[in-house]
Amino acid sequence: SQQGEEDPQALSIQEGENATMNCSYKTSINNLQWYRQNSGRGLVHLILIRSNEREKHSGRLRVTLDTSKKSSSLLITASRAADTASYFCATGTDYGQNFVFGPGTRLSVLP
Amino acid sequence: DAGVIQSPRHEVTEMGQEVTLRCKPISGHDYLFWYRQTMMRGLELLIYFNNNVPIDDSGMPEDRFSAKMPNASFSTLKIQPSEPRDSAVYFCASSLAGDPAEKLFFGSGTQLSVL
């Protein structure tokens, strides 16, 4: 069964607005990562947050992690048309490198 | 570095034929992963290797699928015989061991269509 579940499944916003995507998971994790996938391409790593961290920033990206609620959120501020892509969370455990990906959120940023 | 290189980019074959997908990981990376992506099931981990040794192949759907990593710079995923339900995008990814587990670098994928 999938570990991570992103929400919403699809999101459409105007350029300049902020986009928030959520990820919920079921079991204890060591870290949680967010990836972006442009249409027809492979996934690209965006940011990693460890289980002992609560928030992390990278450019226009802000990730939060709430281990008590087993959830994470990805915020993209001042979105651009180039941010149009699918976004996936992936969870890692102490037990190996078998990262489990959620079904993803399809983000459309309209110019 | 050229990144993770997969070939072919597209493969169209007929049911029953053997299909071989190839992957060259990033030089120096310890781990290699094979994922399959479909609309219905999303991204599924099929198998991963550490230092050329298969560690977890529990995601391999059935005996028709096999994967090898004869050396640190090459891996194959073979499907024999192929079936229409194998149609998907197959991704190879590699990573460098770290604490915590390091990020994955993905190839561009192989779009497989089995007719």
PDB file of C-alpha atoms in Angstrom:
ATOM      1  CA  SER A   1       0.000   0.000   0.000  1.00  0.00           C
ATOM      2  CA  GLN A   2       1.167   3.509  -0.648  1.00  0.00           C
ATOM      3  CA  GLN A   3       2.719   5.361   2.232  1.00  0.00           C
ATOM      4  CA  GLY A   4       2.136   8.918   1.095  1.00  0.00           C
ATOM      5  CA  GLU A   5      -1.094  10.436  -0.130  1.00  0.00           C
ATOM      6  CA  GLU A   6      -1.073  13.892  -1.624  1.00  0.00           C
ATOM      7  CA  ASP A   7      -3.986  16.248  -1.430  1.00  0.00           C
ATOM      8  CA  PRO A   8      -5.490  17.732  -3.500  1.00  0.00           C
ATOM      9  CA  GLN A   9      -5.198  15.509  -6.565  1.00  0.00           C
ATOM     10  CA  ALA A  10      -5.293  18.558  -8.796  1.00  0.00           C
ATOM     11  CA  LEU A  11      -4.875  22.268  -8.197  1.00  0.00           C
ATOM     12  CA  SER A  12      -5.319  25.160 -10.581  1.00  0.00           C
ATOM     13  CA  ILE A  13      -4.211  28.682  -9.656  1.00  0.00           C
ATOM     14  CA  GLN A  14      -3.283  31.978 -11.260  1.00  0.00           C
ATOM     15  CA  GLU A  15       0.293  33.066 -11.686  1.00  0.00           C
ATOM     16  CA  GLY A  16       1.487  34.952  -8.624  1.00  0.00           C
ATOM     17  CA  GLU A  17      -0.722  33.052  -6.208  1.00  0.00           C
ATOM     18  CA  ASN A  18       0.571  30.609  -3.639  1.00  0.00           C
ATOM     19  CA  ALA A  19       0.070  26.876  -4.030  1.00  0.00           C
ATOM     20  CA  THR A  20      -0.230  24.511  -1.101  1.00  0.00           C
ATOM     21  CA  MET A  21      -0.099  20.749  -1.369  1.00  0.00           C
ATOM     22  CA  ASN A  22      -0.423  18.286   1.444  1.00  0.00           C
ATOM     23  CA  CYS A  23       0.938  14.822   2.056  1.00  0.00           C
ATOM     24  CA  SER A  24      -0.233  12.334   4.636  1.00  0.00           C
ATOM     25  CA  TYR A  25       1.490   9.103   5.522  1.00  0.00           C
ATOM     26  CA  LYS A  26       0.793   6.118   7.711  1.00  0.00           C
ATOM     27  CA  THR A  27       3.875   4.859   9.498  1.00  0.00           C
ATOM     28  CA  SER A  28       6.937   6.313  11.187  1.00  0.00           C
ATOM     29  CA  ILE A  29       9.421   7.910   8.858  1.00  0.00           C
ATOM     30  CA  ASN A  30      13.046   8.951   8.861  1.00  0.00           C
ATOM     31  CA  ASN A  31      12.603  11.661   6.271  1.00  0.00           C
ATOM     32  CA  LEU A  32      10.132  13.008   3.740  1.00  0.00           C
ATOM     33  CA  GLN A  33      11.016  14.339   0.335  1.00  0.00           C
ATOM     34  CA  TRP A  34       9.160  16.316  -2.303  1.00  0.00           C
ATOM     35  CA  TYR A  35       9.712  15.834  -6.014  1.00  0.00           C
ATOM     36  CA  ARG A  36       8.458  17.578  -9.138  1.00  0.00           C
ATOM     37  CA  GLN A  37       7.668  15.903 -12.438  1.00  0.00           C
ATOM     38  CA  ASN A  38       7.171  17.833 -15.627  1.00  0.00           C
ATOM     39  CA  SER A  39       5.116  16.157 -18.295  1.00  0.00           C
ATOM     40  CA  GLY A  40       7.047  13.389 -20.026  1.00  0.00           C
ATOM     41  CA  ARG A  41      10.079  13.748 -17.790  1.00  0.00           C
ATOM     42  CA  GLY A  42      11.609  12.066 -14.770  1.00  0.00           C
ATOM     43  CA  LEU A  43      11.138  13.267 -11.228  1.00  0.00           C
ATOM     44  CA  VAL A  44      13.346  15.996  -9.860  1.00  0.00           C
ATOM     45  CA  HIS A  45      14.155  16.294  -6.181  1.00  0.00           C
ATOM     46  CA  LEU A  46      13.014  19.530  -4.571  1.00  0.00           C
ATOM     47  CA  ILE A  47      13.571  19.310  -0.853  1.00  0.00           C
ATOM     48  CA  LEU A  48      14.138  16.845   1.965  1.00  0.00           C
ATOM     49  CA  ILE A  49      12.964  17.282   5.526  1.00  0.00           C
ATOM     50  CA  ARG A  50      14.079  15.028   8.339  1.00  0.00           C
ATOM     51  CA  SER A  51      11.794  13.634  10.986  1.00  0.00           C
ATOM     52  CA  ASN A  52      13.336  15.892  13.657  1.00  0.00           C
ATOM     53  CA  GLU A  53      12.752  19.042  11.591  1.00  0.00           C
ATOM     54  CA  ARG A  54       9.512  21.011  11.492  1.00  0.00           C
ATOM     55  CA  GLU A  55      10.073  23.436   8.649  1.00  0.00           C
ATOM     56  CA  LYS A  56      12.452  23.932   5.809  1.00  0.00           C
ATOM     57  CA  HIS A  57      12.849  26.555   3.092  1.00  0.00           C
ATOM     58  CA  SER A  58      14.411  26.494  -0.332  1.00  0.00           C
ATOM     59  CA  GLY A  59      13.884  29.539  -2.508  1.00  0.00           C
ATOM     60  CA  ARG A  60      10.123  29.874  -3.081  1.00  0.00           C
ATOM     61  CA  LEU A  61       9.485  26.499  -1.468  1.00  0.00           C
ATOM     62  CA  ARG A  62       8.466  25.986   2.128  1.00  0.00           C
ATOM     63  CA  VAL A  63       7.953  22.520   3.564  1.00  0.00           C
ATOM     64  CA  THR A  64       6.506  21.698   6.935  1.00  0.00           C
ATOM     65  CA  LEU A  65       6.384  18.382   8.718  1.00  0.00           C
ATOM     66  CA  ASP A  66       4.088  17.391  11.559  1.00  0.00           C
ATOM     67  CA  THR A  67       5.055  13.927  12.728  1.00  0.00           C
ATOM     68  CA  SER A  68       2.264  13.841  15.307  1.00  0.00           C
ATOM     69  CA  LYS A  69      -0.276  14.192  12.514  1.00  0.00           C
ATOM     70  CA  LYS A  70       1.833  12.239  10.028  1.00  0.00           C
ATOM     71  CA  SER A  71       1.515  14.991   7.491  1.00  0.00           C
ATOM     72  CA  SER A  72       3.589  17.401   5.464  1.00  0.00           C
ATOM     73  CA  SER A  73       2.796  20.397   3.330  1.00  0.00           C
ATOM     74  CA  LEU A  74       4.582  21.993   0.395  1.00  0.00           C
ATOM     75  CA  LEU A  75       4.001  25.686  -0.207  1.00  0.00           C
ATOM     76  CA  ILE A  76       5.102  27.331  -3.433  1.00  0.00           C
ATOM     77  CA  THR A  77       4.968  31.082  -3.137  1.00  0.00           C
ATOM     78  CA  ALA A  78       4.475  33.523  -6.011  1.00  0.00           C
ATOM     79  CA  SER A  79       3.819  30.714  -8.444  1.00  0.00           C
ATOM     80  CA  ARG A  80       4.909  30.900 -12.077  1.00  0.00           C
ATOM     81  CA  ALA A  81       3.653  29.162 -15.184  1.00  0.00           C
ATOM     82  CA  ALA A  82       6.870  27.135 -15.123  1.00  0.00           C
ATOM     83  CA  ASP A  83       5.762  25.591 -11.810  1.00  0.00           C
ATOM     84  CA  THR A  84       3.081  23.662 -13.707  1.00  0.00           C
ATOM     85  CA  ALA A  85       3.909  20.033 -12.976  1.00  0.00           C
ATOM     86  CA  SER A  86       2.982  17.097 -10.781  1.00  0.00           C
ATOM     87  CA  TYR A  87       4.328  17.111  -7.256  1.00  0.00           C
ATOM     88  CA  PHE A  88       5.004  13.975  -5.250  1.00  0.00           C
ATOM     89  CA  CYS A  89       5.942  13.289  -1.687  1.00  0.00           C
ATOM     90  CA  ALA A  90       8.108  10.315  -0.847  1.00  0.00           C
ATOM     91  CA  THR A  91       8.731   8.860   2.560  1.00  0.00           C
ATOM     92  CA  GLY A  92      11.853   7.128   3.739  1.00  0.00           C
ATOM     93  CA  THR A  93      12.302   4.927   6.772  1.00  0.00           C
ATOM     94  CA  ASP A  94      15.209   3.606   8.778  1.00  0.00           C
ATOM     95  CA  TYR A  95      14.766   0.232   7.173  1.00  0.00           C
ATOM     96  CA  GLY A  96      16.159   0.798   3.763  1.00  0.00           C
ATOM     97  CA  GLN A  97      16.088   2.900   0.658  1.00  0.00           C
ATOM     98  CA  ASN A  98      12.665   1.831  -0.543  1.00  0.00           C
ATOM     99  CA  PHE A  99      11.125   5.262  -0.855  1.00  0.00           C
ATOM    100  CA  VAL A 100       7.381   5.141  -1.327  1.00  0.00           C
ATOM    101  CA  PHE A 101       5.740   7.789  -3.463  1.00  0.00           C
ATOM    102  CA  GLY A 102       2.226   9.126  -3.220  1.00  0.00           C
ATOM    103  CA  PRO A 103      -0.086   9.532  -6.240  1.00  0.00           C
ATOM    104  CA  GLY A 104       0.895  13.175  -6.676  1.00  0.00           C
ATOM    105  CA  THR A 105      -0.791  16.547  -7.022  1.00  0.00           C
ATOM    106  CA  ARG A 106      -1.164  18.016 -10.512  1.00  0.00           C
ATOM    107  CA  LEU A 107      -0.551  21.733 -10.311  1.00  0.00           C
ATOM    108  CA  SER A 108      -1.573  24.046 -13.134  1.00  0.00           C
ATOM    109  CA  VAL A 109      -0.429  27.650 -12.941  1.00  0.00           C
ATOM    110  CA  LEU A 110      -2.333  29.801 -15.386  1.00  0.00           C
ATOM    111  CA  PRO A 111      -0.653  32.879 -16.872  1.00  0.00           C
TER     112      PRO A 111
ATOM    113  CA  ASP B   1      27.786  14.461 -15.055  1.00  0.00           C
ATOM    114  CA  ALA B   2      25.182  13.454 -17.612  1.00  0.00           C
ATOM    115  CA  GLY B   3      22.767  12.213 -14.995  1.00  0.00           C
ATOM    116  CA  VAL B   4      20.944   8.901 -15.066  1.00  0.00           C
ATOM    117  CA  ILE B   5      20.709   7.645 -18.622  1.00  0.00           C
ATOM    118  CA  GLN B   6      17.966   5.317 -19.763  1.00  0.00           C
ATOM    119  CA  SER B   7      17.436   3.653 -23.093  1.00  0.00           C
ATOM    120  CA  PRO B   8      15.409   3.385 -25.138  1.00  0.00           C
ATOM    121  CA  ARG B   9      13.168   6.431 -24.566  1.00  0.00           C
ATOM    122  CA  HIS B  10      10.279   4.702 -26.266  1.00  0.00           C
ATOM    123  CA  GLU B  11       9.631   1.041 -26.911  1.00  0.00           C
ATOM    124  CA  VAL B  12       6.718  -0.402 -28.809  1.00  0.00           C
ATOM    125  CA  THR B  13       6.446  -4.155 -28.941  1.00  0.00           C
ATOM    126  CA  GLU B  14       3.930  -6.891 -29.422  1.00  0.00           C
ATOM    127  CA  MET B  15       2.563  -9.106 -26.725  1.00  0.00           C
ATOM    128  CA  GLY B  16       4.799 -12.063 -26.054  1.00  0.00           C
ATOM    129  CA  GLN B  17       8.011 -10.362 -27.082  1.00  0.00           C
ATOM    130  CA  GLU B  18      10.987  -9.853 -24.795  1.00  0.00           C
ATOM    131  CA  VAL B  19      11.708  -6.302 -23.723  1.00  0.00           C
ATOM    132  CA  THR B  20      14.961  -5.070 -22.222  1.00  0.00           C
ATOM    133  CA  LEU B  21      15.275  -1.670 -20.632  1.00  0.00           C
ATOM    134  CA  ARG B  22      18.668  -0.222 -19.819  1.00  0.00           C
ATOM    135  CA  CYS B  23      20.011   2.167 -17.263  1.00  0.00           C
ATOM    136  CA  LYS B  24      23.316   3.846 -16.536  1.00  0.00           C
ATOM    137  CA  PRO B  25      23.353   5.388 -13.050  1.00  0.00           C
ATOM    138  CA  ILE B  26      25.318   8.431 -11.982  1.00  0.00           C
ATOM    139  CA  SER B  27      28.938   7.515 -11.469  1.00  0.00           C
ATOM    140  CA  GLY B  28      29.734   6.863  -7.838  1.00  0.00           C
ATOM    141  CA  HIS B  29      26.177   6.278  -6.714  1.00  0.00           C
ATOM    142  CA  ASP B  30      25.665   3.259  -4.463  1.00  0.00           C
ATOM    143  CA  TYR B  31      21.980   2.627  -5.063  1.00  0.00           C
ATOM    144  CA  LEU B  32      19.971   1.950  -8.174  1.00  0.00           C
ATOM    145  CA  PHE B  33      16.200   1.779  -8.335  1.00  0.00           C
ATOM    146  CA  TRP B  34      13.665   0.694 -10.911  1.00  0.00           C
ATOM    147  CA  TYR B  35      10.208   2.291 -10.720  1.00  0.00           C
ATOM    148  CA  ARG B  36       7.129   1.859 -12.855  1.00  0.00           C
ATOM    149  CA  GLN B  37       4.593   4.638 -13.331  1.00  0.00           C
ATOM    150  CA  THR B  38       1.014   4.231 -14.514  1.00  0.00           C
ATOM    151  CA  MET B  39      -2.056   6.392 -14.187  1.00  0.00           C
ATOM    152  CA  MET B  40      -3.843   3.743 -12.177  1.00  0.00           C
ATOM    153  CA  ARG B  41      -1.105   2.755  -9.744  1.00  0.00           C
ATOM    154  CA  GLY B  42       1.193   5.768  -9.682  1.00  0.00           C
ATOM    155  CA  LEU B  43       4.887   5.227  -9.012  1.00  0.00           C
ATOM    156  CA  GLU B  44       5.723   1.739  -7.867  1.00  0.00           C
ATOM    157  CA  LEU B  45       9.129   0.594  -6.703  1.00  0.00           C
ATOM    158  CA  LEU B  46       9.994  -2.624  -8.512  1.00  0.00           C
ATOM    159  CA  ILE B  47      13.471  -3.390  -7.214  1.00  0.00           C
ATOM    160  CA  TYR B  48      16.538  -1.681  -5.867  1.00  0.00           C
ATOM    161  CA  PHE B  49      20.221  -2.536  -5.713  1.00  0.00           C
ATOM    162  CA  ASN B  50      22.983  -1.549  -3.354  1.00  0.00           C
ATOM    163  CA  ASN B  51      26.521  -1.921  -4.671  1.00  0.00           C
ATOM    164  CA  ASN B  52      25.178  -4.067  -7.524  1.00  0.00           C
ATOM    165  CA  VAL B  53      23.386  -6.474  -5.174  1.00  0.00           C
ATOM    166  CA  PRO B  54      19.570  -6.718  -5.274  1.00  0.00           C
ATOM    167  CA  ILE B  55      18.246  -5.710  -1.870  1.00  0.00           C
ATOM    168  CA  ASP B  56      14.480  -5.665  -2.256  1.00  0.00           C
ATOM    169  CA  ASP B  57      12.640  -7.114  -5.230  1.00  0.00           C
ATOM    170  CA  SER B  58       9.277  -7.445  -3.527  1.00  0.00           C
ATOM    171  CA  GLY B  59       7.791  -4.977  -5.977  1.00  0.00           C
ATOM    172  CA  MET B  60       8.548  -7.056  -9.044  1.00  0.00           C
ATOM    173  CA  PRO B  61       5.091  -7.979 -10.300  1.00  0.00           C
ATOM    174  CA  GLU B  62       5.769 -11.535 -11.352  1.00  0.00           C
ATOM    175  CA  ASP B  63       8.345 -13.930 -12.702  1.00  0.00           C
ATOM    176  CA  ARG B  64       8.139 -12.369 -16.118  1.00  0.00           C
ATOM    177  CA  PHE B  65      10.151  -9.469 -14.722  1.00  0.00           C
ATOM    178  CA  SER B  66      13.845  -9.726 -13.944  1.00  0.00           C
ATOM    179  CA  ALA B  67      16.547  -7.176 -13.221  1.00  0.00           C
ATOM    180  CA  LYS B  68      20.298  -7.371 -13.186  1.00  0.00           C
ATOM    181  CA  MET B  69      23.157  -5.109 -12.315  1.00  0.00           C
ATOM    182  CA  PRO B  70      26.352  -6.726 -13.607  1.00  0.00           C
ATOM    183  CA  ASN B  71      28.484  -3.741 -12.643  1.00  0.00           C
ATOM    184  CA  ALA B  72      28.271  -0.342 -10.998  1.00  0.00           C
ATOM    185  CA  SER B  73      27.536   1.467 -14.244  1.00  0.00           C
ATOM    186  CA  PHE B  74      24.842  -0.637 -15.848  1.00  0.00           C
ATOM    187  CA  SER B  75      21.513  -2.255 -15.060  1.00  0.00           C
ATOM    188  CA  THR B  76      18.799  -3.931 -17.082  1.00  0.00           C
ATOM    189  CA  LEU B  77      15.136  -4.622 -16.503  1.00  0.00           C
ATOM    190  CA  LYS B  78      13.790  -7.428 -18.632  1.00  0.00           C
ATOM    191  CA  ILE B  79      10.215  -8.463 -19.277  1.00  0.00           C
ATOM    192  CA  GLN B  80       9.708 -11.841 -20.902  1.00  0.00           C
ATOM    193  CA  PRO B  81       7.113 -12.400 -22.213  1.00  0.00           C
ATOM    194  CA  SER B  82       5.606  -8.937 -22.294  1.00  0.00           C
ATOM    195  CA  GLU B  83       1.865  -8.326 -21.894  1.00  0.00           C
ATOM    196  CA  PRO B  84      -0.321  -5.282 -22.649  1.00  0.00           C
ATOM    197  CA  ARG B  85      -0.740  -4.592 -18.914  1.00  0.00           C
ATOM    198  CA  ASP B  86       3.013  -3.988 -18.709  1.00  0.00           C
ATOM    199  CA  SER B  87       2.539  -0.775 -20.675  1.00  0.00           C
ATOM    200  CA  ALA B  88       3.854   2.018 -18.488  1.00  0.00           C
ATOM    201  CA  VAL B  89       6.729   4.415 -18.043  1.00  0.00           C
ATOM    202  CA  TYR B  90       9.697   2.732 -16.412  1.00  0.00           C
ATOM    203  CA  PHE B  91      12.101   4.921 -14.493  1.00  0.00           C
ATOM    204  CA  CYS B  92      15.560   4.200 -13.263  1.00  0.00           C
ATOM    205  CA  ALA B  93      16.957   6.265 -10.401  1.00  0.00           C
ATOM    206  CA  SER B  94      20.187   6.296  -8.471  1.00  0.00           C
ATOM    207  CA  SER B  95      21.328   7.736  -5.174  1.00  0.00           C
ATOM    208  CA  LEU B  96      24.344   8.067  -2.953  1.00  0.00           C
ATOM    209  CA  ALA B  97      24.103   6.476   0.467  1.00  0.00           C
ATOM    210  CA  GLY B  98      23.995   8.968   3.269  1.00  0.00           C
ATOM    211  CA  ASP B  99      22.435   9.767   6.585  1.00  0.00           C
ATOM    212  CA  PRO B 100      19.564  10.104   6.092  1.00  0.00           C
ATOM    213  CA  ALA B 101      18.978   8.414   2.809  1.00  0.00           C
ATOM    214  CA  GLU B 102      19.974  10.724   0.032  1.00  0.00           C
ATOM    215  CA  LYS B 103      17.778  12.090  -2.685  1.00  0.00           C
ATOM    216  CA  LEU B 104      17.007  10.128  -5.808  1.00  0.00           C
ATOM    217  CA  PHE B 105      18.150  11.193  -9.248  1.00  0.00           C
ATOM    218  CA  PHE B 106      15.790   9.979 -11.944  1.00  0.00           C
ATOM    219  CA  GLY B 107      16.361   9.209 -15.569  1.00  0.00           C
ATOM    220  CA  SER B 108      13.961  10.429 -18.244  1.00  0.00           C
ATOM    221  CA  GLY B 109      12.187   7.100 -18.342  1.00  0.00           C
ATOM    222  CA  THR B 110      11.283   4.523 -20.963  1.00  0.00           C
ATOM    223  CA  GLN B 111       7.755   4.684 -22.312  1.00  0.00           C
ATOM    224  CA  LEU B 112       6.787   1.070 -22.970  1.00  0.00           C
ATOM    225  CA  SER B 113       3.789   0.174 -25.073  1.00  0.00           C
ATOM    226  CA  VAL B 114       2.884  -3.492 -25.434  1.00  0.00           C
ATOM    227  CA  LEU B 115       0.321  -4.070 -28.164  1.00  0.00           C
TER     228      LEU B 115
END
